[in-house]
Amino acid sequence: MSKKILIVDDSPIIHILLRKTLESRGYEVCGDAKNGKEGVEMFKLLTPDLIFMDITMPIMDGIEAAKTIKELNPLAPIIMLSAMGDDEIVSQAKEVGVDIFLKKPFDDYKIVSALSKLE
Amino acid sequence: MLDNIQIDKDSVNVLEKALSEAIVKVIGTTSGFELNNSLLITGNNPLQESQLVGIMFLTGNTNALLAVTMSNKTASTLVSYISGIETTELSDEDIQDGVSELINMIAGSAKSLLKDTKFYFHLTSPITVVGENRLMIHKGTGNKLYKRFHFGDMQINLIHLIL
């Protein structure tokens, strides 16, 4: 059975880009959330095997959403996405338990590499 | 806050180099297009022949506006290559979001490159401006950078205005 992945990002293009790579490698994108609040709700509903989470989003940002998800399930694997790779952001992400930080722009190789680290 | 008028030529060169590197990297990584033949634009309206403008405001020791401008055709081609979706199947919203995401990534890359310089900044959310025949008029005396990059028969403009 293919792994289920939840994508949480306010940019439709990022959803398309990730879905293209993930589905071509046999993963199933089980949900698309456009902000952190939706992401948390979908996480509870869909119980994905892995989450791609953007940081800067309206309503609830990715750091807050990741923190909430980790409180629900500390073992939930989260790959955090951001165009900003500064130390402060990375540090915040690590503090809430994010597993991998992936800086935009990313290509297929970086996505696959991040996934392989979690498998 | 730095006196914008006093920014020296070496610093401007550092800034220009970082911004150029950022846009080349982002466009190259996301779409596969290689930007080349960049040139500094002087005089003419940098928004000329651009129907889409992606903007972010950069705040820090030096406040600035960073923008990329391009035609609808260039934007849809880039977004098509980035997403793998044919241009004919892209909606206006897809293309506008693509431009927004591009400026977001360009600004993010530039931020990393300028980390230990006086130009280090925080980012606002991206803005996309859509429309024909617009002007950008900036009355400030801060450094202005307008640079044009070509790829194939397309072009993309990079604008950095110190506010």
XYZ file of C-alpha atoms in Angstrom:
282
model
C 0.000 0.000 0.000
C 1.397 3.397 -0.972
C 2.141 5.959 1.703
C -0.404 8.714 2.230
C 0.874 12.255 2.161
C -0.819 15.457 3.279
C 0.309 18.730 1.684
C -0.252 21.948 3.643
C 0.597 25.111 1.710
C -1.296 28.254 0.681
C 0.196 28.144 -2.821
C -1.686 25.970 -5.326
C 1.437 25.778 -7.466
C 3.388 24.122 -4.656
C 0.625 21.549 -4.320
C 0.830 20.823 -8.034
C 4.623 20.614 -7.972
C 4.746 18.273 -5.000
C 1.877 16.119 -6.211
C 3.585 15.641 -9.579
C 6.755 14.350 -7.954
C 5.068 12.321 -5.245
C 2.542 10.531 -7.452
C 5.206 9.728 -10.043
C 7.033 7.872 -7.282
C 4.042 5.922 -6.098
C 2.942 8.040 -3.158
C -0.696 8.931 -2.618
C -1.554 12.560 -1.896
C -4.477 12.082 0.464
C -5.173 15.745 1.223
C -4.498 19.328 0.206
C -4.784 21.997 2.907
C -4.322 25.703 2.248
C -3.496 26.829 5.779
C -2.304 25.401 9.048
C -5.778 25.136 10.590
C -7.057 23.077 7.662
C -3.863 21.067 7.844
C -4.472 20.106 11.463
C -8.105 19.194 10.727
C -7.091 17.066 7.765
C -4.369 15.414 9.813
C -6.959 14.285 12.370
C -9.331 13.100 9.667
C -6.955 11.446 7.215
C -4.099 10.190 9.441
C -1.444 10.642 6.751
C 1.887 8.848 6.881
C 3.763 12.062 6.220
C 3.080 15.805 6.011
C 4.637 18.500 3.848
C 4.043 21.774 5.663
C 4.724 25.326 4.519
C 5.589 27.931 7.148
C 4.048 31.206 6.026
C 0.304 30.692 5.698
C -2.802 32.640 6.702
C -5.018 31.745 9.693
C -2.451 29.387 11.241
C 1.186 29.243 10.210
C 3.178 26.102 9.720
C 5.129 26.315 12.956
C 1.906 26.442 14.978
C 0.310 23.693 12.906
C 3.361 21.457 13.203
C 3.418 21.991 16.959
C -0.254 21.019 17.206
C 0.204 17.932 15.065
C 3.223 16.811 17.060
C 1.183 17.187 20.244
C -1.443 14.904 18.723
C 1.138 12.433 17.470
C 4.819 13.026 18.296
C 5.806 10.450 15.688
C 4.017 12.142 12.778
C 6.747 12.852 10.188
C 6.760 16.466 9.052
C 8.801 17.967 6.240
C 8.741 21.732 6.576
C 8.922 23.902 3.469
C 10.023 27.482 3.320
C 11.488 30.042 0.973
C 13.318 31.432 3.990
C 16.077 29.256 5.297
C 17.392 31.490 8.012
C 18.636 30.094 11.308
C 15.751 31.530 13.286
C 13.099 29.773 11.228
C 15.002 26.498 11.156
C 15.486 26.711 14.901
C 11.771 27.314 15.487
C 10.933 24.367 13.267
C 13.311 22.091 15.163
C 11.890 23.217 18.484
C 8.425 22.032 17.542
C 9.820 18.711 16.370
C 9.868 19.085 12.590
C 11.836 16.214 11.097
C 13.260 17.757 7.950
C 13.533 21.338 6.688
C 13.344 21.764 2.923
C 14.176 25.156 1.497
C 12.393 26.404 -1.618
C 13.087 26.195 -4.469
C 13.343 22.443 -4.393
C 13.611 20.019 -7.260
C 12.641 16.370 -7.584
C 15.966 15.235 -6.196
C 15.588 17.239 -2.995
C 12.036 16.021 -2.454
C 12.996 12.397 -2.970
C 16.064 12.816 -0.809
C 13.948 14.242 2.013
C 11.480 11.356 1.743
C 14.217 8.751 1.797
C 15.591 10.183 5.033
C 12.276 9.481 6.706
C 11.934 5.922 5.423
C 18.648 52.875 9.879
C 21.309 53.414 7.251
C 21.383 56.627 5.294
C 20.320 55.328 1.927
C 22.318 57.928 0.064
C 25.553 56.796 1.663
C 25.494 53.196 0.428
C 28.799 52.634 -1.309
C 29.414 51.073 -4.703
C 30.923 47.889 -3.246
C 27.807 47.297 -1.180
C 25.598 47.848 -4.201
C 27.678 45.312 -6.097
C 27.178 42.779 -3.297
C 23.458 43.413 -3.399
C 23.234 43.155 -7.175
C 25.256 39.941 -7.207
C 23.080 38.309 -4.556
C 19.831 39.295 -6.249
C 21.065 38.099 -9.637
C 22.228 34.824 -8.170
C 18.891 34.362 -6.426
C 16.745 34.876 -9.514
C 18.978 32.694 -11.685
C 18.888 29.914 -9.100
C 15.137 30.040 -8.543
C 14.177 30.182 -12.219
C 16.721 27.495 -13.055
C 15.691 25.113 -10.284
C 11.941 25.475 -10.682
C 11.552 25.679 -14.443
C 14.844 24.491 -15.908
C 15.302 27.734 -17.824
C 18.741 29.264 -17.725
C 18.706 33.020 -17.393
C 21.422 34.815 -19.251
C 22.322 38.040 -20.946
C 21.306 40.206 -18.052
C 21.561 43.922 -18.482
C 20.876 46.930 -16.333
C 17.843 48.866 -17.463
C 18.110 52.610 -17.383
C 15.610 55.257 -18.229
C 12.653 53.325 -19.559
C 9.749 52.247 -17.447
C 10.820 48.891 -16.000
C 7.215 47.696 -16.070
C 6.973 48.198 -19.819
C 5.543 45.107 -21.556
C 4.896 43.456 -18.201
C 1.409 42.400 -17.252
C 2.367 40.647 -14.023
C 4.457 41.969 -11.159
C 5.418 39.960 -8.094
C 6.388 42.189 -5.155
C 7.743 41.746 -1.677
C 8.801 44.330 0.840
C 12.077 43.747 2.604
C 12.494 45.244 6.063
C 15.610 45.573 8.147
C 18.511 48.001 8.365
C 17.671 48.843 4.789
C 14.029 48.787 3.718
C 13.412 47.919 0.113
C 10.944 46.756 -2.475
C 11.836 43.697 -4.492
C 9.883 42.881 -7.614
C 9.929 40.652 -10.656
C 7.961 41.680 -13.695
C 7.080 39.723 -16.784
C 4.544 39.382 -19.564
C 1.541 37.053 -19.329
C 3.212 34.796 -21.884
C 6.429 34.537 -19.894
C 4.547 33.927 -16.671
C 2.376 31.183 -18.138
C 5.393 29.534 -19.770
C 7.322 29.553 -16.502
C 4.387 28.257 -14.487
C 3.760 25.588 -17.113
C 7.336 24.351 -16.861
C 7.260 24.521 -13.067
C 3.982 22.637 -12.713
C 4.049 20.369 -15.742
C 0.625 21.652 -16.783
C 0.079 22.847 -20.345
C -0.266 26.628 -20.647
C -3.753 26.179 -22.127
C -4.872 24.421 -18.952
C -3.544 27.012 -16.529
C -6.035 29.414 -15.020
C -5.237 33.082 -14.427
C -5.165 32.293 -10.705
C -2.592 29.522 -11.245
C -0.341 31.913 -13.137
C -0.743 34.732 -10.628
C -0.003 32.338 -7.784
C 3.044 31.128 -9.661
C 4.385 34.667 -9.926
C 3.720 35.175 -6.224
C 5.597 32.007 -5.375
C 8.502 32.967 -7.632
C 9.061 36.317 -5.921
C 8.729 34.553 -2.575
C 11.484 32.110 -3.466
C 13.699 34.754 -5.071
C 13.448 36.934 -1.982
C 14.088 33.934 0.256
C 17.182 32.949 -1.709
C 18.466 36.509 -1.714
C 17.911 36.662 2.023
C 20.172 33.661 2.568
C 22.855 35.131 0.320
C 22.767 38.489 2.106
C 22.829 36.952 5.567
C 25.978 38.611 6.895
C 25.619 41.910 5.086
C 23.964 45.229 5.867
C 21.187 44.249 3.459
C 19.901 41.343 5.559
C 16.140 41.616 5.820
C 12.806 40.209 6.912
C 10.150 39.497 4.336
C 6.537 40.519 3.982
C 3.984 38.333 2.238
C 4.159 38.389 -1.560
C 1.861 40.566 -3.632
C 0.984 40.076 -7.278
C -0.075 43.074 -9.349
C -1.905 42.370 -12.579
C -2.653 44.715 -15.437
C -1.483 46.563 -18.519
C 0.308 49.865 -18.985
C 1.333 50.499 -15.438
C 4.094 52.776 -14.224
C 6.248 52.447 -11.166
C 7.205 55.871 -9.841
C 9.548 56.025 -6.885
C 10.445 59.455 -5.576
C 12.955 58.320 -2.997
C 16.656 58.863 -3.405
C 17.672 55.353 -2.381
C 19.558 53.043 -4.698
C 17.517 51.740 -7.619
C 18.345 48.537 -9.421
C 16.541 47.500 -12.585
C 17.910 44.415 -14.288
C 16.598 42.454 -17.248
C 17.270 38.766 -17.845
C 16.660 36.965 -21.104
C 15.872 33.339 -21.736
C 14.814 32.129 -25.146
C 12.620 34.824 -26.610
C 11.366 35.819 -23.155
C 12.537 38.248 -20.520
C 12.046 38.835 -16.846
C 12.848 42.060 -14.993
C 14.193 42.314 -11.489
C 13.632 45.507 -9.539
C 15.130 46.452 -6.191
C 14.337 49.861 -4.769
C 15.761 51.023 -1.483
C 12.982 52.936 0.248
